[in-house]
Amino acid sequence: MTPPFNTPPAQPQPANTAGKKRRAALFPLRLFSIDHRIIGIQYLVLALISVVIGTVLSLLMRIHLVWPDWHLPLHGPILPEDYLALVTIHGTIMLFFVLTTAPQAGFGNLILPAQIGARSMAFPTLNATSFWLTAAALLILLSSTFVPGGAAISGWTAYPPLSAVASSGPGQALGMDLWLTSIALFAIASTVSSINTLTTIIRNRCNGMTWERLPLTVWGWFTAALLSIIAFSVLLAAILLLLCDRHAGTSFFLPTGDLVNGVLHQGGNGSPLLWLHLFWFFGHPEVYIAILPGMGLTSMLLANFSHRRVFAYRTMILTTLLIGLLGILLWGHHMFVAGLNPFASSAFSISTMAIALPAAAKVLSWLATTWRSKPSYKTPMLFALGFVSLFLTGGLTGPILAQPILDEYLHNTFFVVAHFHLIMAMAGIFGLYAATYYWFPLLTATSQHPGRLFSEPLGNLHFWCTLVGAYAVFLPMHLTGLAGEPRHYAQLTGIPGPGGSLSPAGALLSNTLPLNRFITYAAIFLATAQLVFLFNLVRSLRKGDFASSNPWQATTLEWHPSMNPFPPPSASDTPEMSVHRAPCHYQSNRSEVSFLPQWEPVPLALDEIEDATDTKPE
Amino acid sequence: MISSHLTSACLPGLLLDRAASRSPWLLPRDASVHGLALDDHLLINLWIALALLALAHLILLIGLLTRRHSAPTRLWRIEYLPLAALALLFAVLTLKAERLWASSRYTGASPTALQVEVTGVQFAWYFRYPGPDATFGLTQPKLVAPGEGNPLGLDPTDPHSTDDFISSQLVLPANREVDLRLRAQDVIHGFSIPEMRLKQNAVPGQTIHLHFTPTTPGTYAILCTQLCGLGHYRMNATLLILPRDQFASWLAAKQKAAP
């Protein structure tokens, strides 16, 4: 049976050449548009460029680890400082310019206003400013590879004194200054963008959009924006202090009598641990900034494609906020072996264990939402299910690393690399893919034709290859970590010992080589599988099937037929929205499914039945 | 205890076979007193994680594969009971882990422990023994001169420093507690001996104590596990555990040779 509120696929209109010319003439203006949808797409393009660069860098690292003599075309052999520059730029670009930018600023800008029934973001000009600051930050970061001394090599964590003293090695002079400038700009842009997001959610909700009716995606963006404001301002402060240490003769992070490469710093009485506290006070919430929008979207997609309510909707709102709150109380678990008081480690261990509970509540809700629901397996749903799987696999090693006694062995090994790549990089990327496949019709709708859909067979192929590839790359890393392989090692073989023999360290490290070879092959496969996505993207942009105005039978406002024409209508043309219920109202029996969008005034009786099933205890 | 039975019964060498030779599939063999309990706790944690992973995926798969039976309802049993069980499980694991952590870190080494100072420098580890007076002499950064045989800046005017001797290899006796004083001269380094289940950053400006008791004579790898610059990957040293009598003669020879 045709669902009652779906609309038929719209027919494409003939191309309008006059319109094309007008758009071409307007192009420079559109590049600097203050429309939130254009800014959202600009953020996504920036993230796509970044993810391609970040992936290529990670492949170079993997290849160097197992074939250290390989000569990089146009560059030559990869030297230890080159390897560490690859590590640093890969981590920085992926964390900041992909995992922070794409879900929060990219899809946030594109979808958030429509999803709460707002006409636009609260501060459009500020919004455009934060995008251009982010773009400038990326350019500055990339330019650091071309300066004398090369890019910074102290990892994305930039621990001083290595990062504070220019004489401590390659990349720590101008390269480090550029890194710090880039991240400082990014921090300002993110803070500004998050203030915009928060204000939009608080002030611009349409009629009837109460806090309990907000889609969980919006709750994800809301909490991530709160975290961003708190965390990025602390990071900015830390960066300014570090810049002062480097250039103004202060000693916030430098202890008395620090002797680096023959240069003595008598200075004040600072401590590198202060940087660690400030950095990780930012660094851990950053992980949740990256993953919370994906968690919200996963909840909504599982419900959408299972034609179900989100199980325990109110608890899901609460757990989102709890994860945000606990997320800023557990930074010290990065510092168990960093020189922290052991009693403090115990306290941070408990706060870290505590966050496993709201995270587990989310997983329970996802399992209960899909339980015996007969879902439709469209590509966005597959990626949402993949998100659940990877989030579980990565998340379950979290409590292990939260125990200081176990972290004493596992800290800075590949076990940790596997943990955070599964949960943040892979689950995070699966969230982004789910969002891209799901909202593609909204991204591609123009005044000439309705939105397009991705090719489903190619989407399926992409999903399965990516899932298998993700597990093939990151599961074995747990084993190399257990075997003792440390992170940030430019070379695993040939470390000599006394008398030309293999040193105990060389023997220990070379043990992991067979597994590392497998991981590298798997990484090449995983990266190659993404070409399927790129091909699908280009193909679907040009000749994807046209979608109806609500192809997934979604209940949230961004799918309202008049909400998503692209280019957007002027603000005064946007209809006033009214919301009548929480999202994800589906009604079903054995043979048919119907759904109630948030915007649809409905027969009272039907609405009451749905509400009753949600609120009754049993 | 339970976990060690599990190991011997169900896991012949999958993850943890202490007698086995090194392999990429295993934890390296443990050669310290506290390592056994740590390994057991790690193993039980890994098993629990694996079981929860399998359980959750099983529920997901069954839920997806079986046909729809009834509309979902909001059941407090489903919502809160599994969470309570998980809370209990994590609380037990945390308590166990905290006991182990407290036993190794809350108190210092016994007064009779062997004193050794470890200093991390880009890109080497130096090990200083206090000599017969059992007291480390003063060091000063401005006196550091590796080319002149004084890599740690020992102050020759301090009487305690005259009998100190520095080694590039950490040599320890088996079955005697060791109290390490960790320092760094330039940047943060990570002192790690995987086979002793030890890891602790050496932070410039701080002296951090770390104590443990090695058990099995042999040679072991000492690594740097905190990114410290371009030579990070080759900042390693060797730990040599000797039987007590051999250690005594090594120490005597070193002290005799000390300036």
PDB file of N, CA and C in Angstrom, chain A residues 460-500:
ATOM      1  N   ASN A 460      25.638  -0.693  -2.073  1.00  0.00           N
ATOM      2  CA  ASN A 460      25.785  -1.970  -1.372  1.00  0.00           C
ATOM      3  C   ASN A 460      27.215  -2.495  -1.458  1.00  0.00           C
ATOM      4  N   LEU A 461      27.757  -2.445  -2.679  1.00  0.00           N
ATOM      5  CA  LEU A 461      29.129  -2.920  -2.893  1.00  0.00           C
ATOM      6  C   LEU A 461      30.091  -2.099  -2.014  1.00  0.00           C
ATOM      7  N   HIS A 462      29.893  -0.791  -2.031  1.00  0.00           N
ATOM      8  CA  HIS A 462      30.740   0.101  -1.243  1.00  0.00           C
ATOM      9  C   HIS A 462      30.655  -0.244   0.236  1.00  0.00           C
ATOM     10  N   PHE A 463      29.432  -0.480   0.729  1.00  0.00           N
ATOM     11  CA  PHE A 463      29.268  -0.785   2.152  1.00  0.00           C
ATOM     12  C   PHE A 463      30.012  -2.061   2.539  1.00  0.00           C
ATOM     13  N   TRP A 464      29.769  -3.137   1.795  1.00  0.00           N
ATOM     14  CA  TRP A 464      30.354  -4.415   2.206  1.00  0.00           C
ATOM     15  C   TRP A 464      31.874  -4.388   2.122  1.00  0.00           C
ATOM     16  N   CYS A 465      32.408  -3.781   1.061  1.00  0.00           N
ATOM     17  CA  CYS A 465      33.871  -3.699   0.945  1.00  0.00           C
ATOM     18  C   CYS A 465      34.443  -2.863   2.096  1.00  0.00           C
ATOM     19  N   THR A 466      33.767  -1.760   2.427  1.00  0.00           N
ATOM     20  CA  THR A 466      34.287  -0.883   3.470  1.00  0.00           C
ATOM     21  C   THR A 466      34.219  -1.569   4.831  1.00  0.00           C
ATOM     22  N   LEU A 467      33.113  -2.286   5.085  1.00  0.00           N
ATOM     23  CA  LEU A 467      32.980  -2.964   6.375  1.00  0.00           C
ATOM     24  C   LEU A 467      34.060  -4.031   6.538  1.00  0.00           C
ATOM     25  N   VAL A 468      34.205  -4.857   5.509  1.00  0.00           N
ATOM     26  CA  VAL A 468      35.219  -5.919   5.573  1.00  0.00           C
ATOM     27  C   VAL A 468      36.613  -5.290   5.699  1.00  0.00           C
ATOM     28  N   GLY A 469      36.861  -4.253   4.897  1.00  0.00           N
ATOM     29  CA  GLY A 469      38.163  -3.584   4.931  1.00  0.00           C
ATOM     30  C   GLY A 469      38.449  -2.980   6.304  1.00  0.00           C
ATOM     31  N   ALA A 470      37.439  -2.327   6.897  1.00  0.00           N
ATOM     32  CA  ALA A 470      37.642  -1.677   8.199  1.00  0.00           C
ATOM     33  C   ALA A 470      38.043  -2.707   9.243  1.00  0.00           C
ATOM     34  N   TYR A 471      37.328  -3.834   9.254  1.00  0.00           N
ATOM     35  CA  TYR A 471      37.671  -4.864  10.241  1.00  0.00           C
ATOM     36  C   TYR A 471      39.027  -5.498   9.930  1.00  0.00           C
ATOM     37  N   ALA A 472      39.316  -5.687   8.635  1.00  0.00           N
ATOM     38  CA  ALA A 472      40.587  -6.335   8.279  1.00  0.00           C
ATOM     39  C   ALA A 472      41.774  -5.452   8.650  1.00  0.00           C
ATOM     40  N   VAL A 473      41.580  -4.140   8.604  1.00  0.00           N
ATOM     41  CA  VAL A 473      42.688  -3.255   8.960  1.00  0.00           C
ATOM     42  C   VAL A 473      42.834  -3.155  10.478  1.00  0.00           C
ATOM     43  N   PHE A 474      41.726  -2.953  11.182  1.00  0.00           N
ATOM     44  CA  PHE A 474      41.860  -2.540  12.578  1.00  0.00           C
ATOM     45  C   PHE A 474      41.760  -3.674  13.598  1.00  0.00           C
ATOM     46  N   LEU A 475      41.150  -4.815  13.259  1.00  0.00           N
ATOM     47  CA  LEU A 475      41.144  -5.915  14.230  1.00  0.00           C
ATOM     48  C   LEU A 475      42.556  -6.445  14.500  1.00  0.00           C
ATOM     49  N   PRO A 476      43.362  -6.706  13.446  1.00  0.00           N
ATOM     50  CA  PRO A 476      44.709  -7.236  13.723  1.00  0.00           C
ATOM     51  C   PRO A 476      45.585  -6.263  14.509  1.00  0.00           C
ATOM     52  N   MET A 477      45.264  -4.962  14.450  1.00  0.00           N
ATOM     53  CA  MET A 477      46.071  -4.006  15.206  1.00  0.00           C
ATOM     54  C   MET A 477      45.981  -4.253  16.710  1.00  0.00           C
ATOM     55  N   HIS A 478      44.847  -4.824  17.170  1.00  0.00           N
ATOM     56  CA  HIS A 478      44.759  -5.184  18.591  1.00  0.00           C
ATOM     57  C   HIS A 478      45.869  -6.179  18.926  1.00  0.00           C
ATOM     58  N   LEU A 479      46.097  -7.112  17.999  1.00  0.00           N
ATOM     59  CA  LEU A 479      47.087  -8.166  18.267  1.00  0.00           C
ATOM     60  C   LEU A 479      48.506  -7.612  18.236  1.00  0.00           C
ATOM     61  N   THR A 480      48.803  -6.738  17.257  1.00  0.00           N
ATOM     62  CA  THR A 480      50.159  -6.185  17.232  1.00  0.00           C
ATOM     63  C   THR A 480      50.381  -5.317  18.478  1.00  0.00           C
ATOM     64  N   GLY A 481      49.304  -4.689  18.944  1.00  0.00           N
ATOM     65  CA  GLY A 481      49.406  -3.898  20.174  1.00  0.00           C
ATOM     66  C   GLY A 481      49.670  -4.780  21.375  1.00  0.00           C
ATOM     67  N   LEU A 482      48.926  -5.896  21.463  1.00  0.00           N
ATOM     68  CA  LEU A 482      49.164  -6.831  22.577  1.00  0.00           C
ATOM     69  C   LEU A 482      50.584  -7.375  22.526  1.00  0.00           C
ATOM     70  N   ALA A 483      51.104  -7.529  21.298  1.00  0.00           N
ATOM     71  CA  ALA A 483      52.471  -8.036  21.163  1.00  0.00           C
ATOM     72  C   ALA A 483      53.505  -6.973  21.515  1.00  0.00           C
ATOM     73  N   GLY A 484      53.063  -5.747  21.753  1.00  0.00           N
ATOM     74  CA  GLY A 484      53.983  -4.716  22.238  1.00  0.00           C
ATOM     75  C   GLY A 484      54.417  -3.695  21.209  1.00  0.00           C
ATOM     76  N   GLU A 485      53.790  -3.669  20.033  1.00  0.00           N
ATOM     77  CA  GLU A 485      54.220  -2.710  19.007  1.00  0.00           C
ATOM     78  C   GLU A 485      53.801  -1.288  19.385  1.00  0.00           C
ATOM     79  N   PRO A 486      54.777  -0.385  19.557  1.00  0.00           N
ATOM     80  CA  PRO A 486      54.413   0.985  19.930  1.00  0.00           C
ATOM     81  C   PRO A 486      53.960   1.793  18.725  1.00  0.00           C
ATOM     82  N   ARG A 487      53.231   2.887  18.997  1.00  0.00           N
ATOM     83  CA  ARG A 487      52.853   3.817  17.933  1.00  0.00           C
ATOM     84  C   ARG A 487      54.058   4.669  17.549  1.00  0.00           C
ATOM     85  N   HIS A 488      53.914   5.370  16.440  1.00  0.00           N
ATOM     86  CA  HIS A 488      54.881   6.394  16.040  1.00  0.00           C
ATOM     87  C   HIS A 488      56.268   5.846  15.758  1.00  0.00           C
ATOM     88  N   TYR A 489      56.377   4.549  15.457  1.00  0.00           N
ATOM     89  CA  TYR A 489      57.695   4.009  15.116  1.00  0.00           C
ATOM     90  C   TYR A 489      57.864   4.033  13.602  1.00  0.00           C
ATOM     91  N   ALA A 490      58.888   4.765  13.162  1.00  0.00           N
ATOM     92  CA  ALA A 490      59.099   4.905  11.731  1.00  0.00           C
ATOM     93  C   ALA A 490      59.624   3.614  11.132  1.00  0.00           C
ATOM     94  N   GLN A 491      60.123   2.721  11.951  1.00  0.00           N
ATOM     95  CA  GLN A 491      60.751   1.510  11.422  1.00  0.00           C
ATOM     96  C   GLN A 491      60.571   0.375  12.417  1.00  0.00           C
ATOM     97  N   LEU A 492      60.269  -0.807  11.911  1.00  0.00           N
ATOM     98  CA  LEU A 492      60.084  -1.944  12.813  1.00  0.00           C
ATOM     99  C   LEU A 492      61.186  -2.977  12.640  1.00  0.00           C
ATOM    100  N   THR A 493      62.013  -2.805  11.616  1.00  0.00           N
ATOM    101  CA  THR A 493      63.015  -3.831  11.346  1.00  0.00           C
ATOM    102  C   THR A 493      64.415  -3.244  11.418  1.00  0.00           C
ATOM    103  N   GLY A 494      65.349  -4.123  11.591  1.00  0.00           N
ATOM    104  CA  GLY A 494      66.746  -3.759  11.427  1.00  0.00           C
ATOM    105  C   GLY A 494      67.313  -2.866  12.510  1.00  0.00           C
ATOM    106  N   ILE A 495      66.653  -2.808  13.696  1.00  0.00           N
ATOM    107  CA  ILE A 495      67.225  -2.001  14.772  1.00  0.00           C
ATOM    108  C   ILE A 495      68.357  -2.817  15.403  1.00  0.00           C
ATOM    109  N   PRO A 496      69.597  -2.378  15.206  1.00  0.00           N
ATOM    110  CA  PRO A 496      70.717  -3.236  15.590  1.00  0.00           C
ATOM    111  C   PRO A 496      70.991  -3.215  17.086  1.00  0.00           C
ATOM    112  N   GLY A 497      71.593  -4.273  17.556  1.00  0.00           N
ATOM    113  CA  GLY A 497      72.026  -4.364  18.946  1.00  0.00           C
ATOM    114  C   GLY A 497      73.538  -4.437  18.979  1.00  0.00           C
ATOM    115  N   PRO A 498      74.092  -4.763  20.151  1.00  0.00           N
ATOM    116  CA  PRO A 498      75.541  -4.841  20.267  1.00  0.00           C
ATOM    117  C   PRO A 498      76.103  -5.912  19.336  1.00  0.00           C
ATOM    118  N   GLY A 499      77.254  -5.611  18.763  1.00  0.00           N
ATOM    119  CA  GLY A 499      77.942  -6.598  17.935  1.00  0.00           C
ATOM    120  C   GLY A 499      77.241  -6.889  16.627  1.00  0.00           C
ATOM    121  N   GLY A 500      76.386  -5.984  16.170  1.00  0.00           N
ATOM    122  CA  GLY A 500      75.735  -6.178  14.876  1.00  0.00           C
ATOM    123  C   GLY A 500      74.556  -7.136  14.931  1.00  0.00           C
TER     124      GLY A 500
END
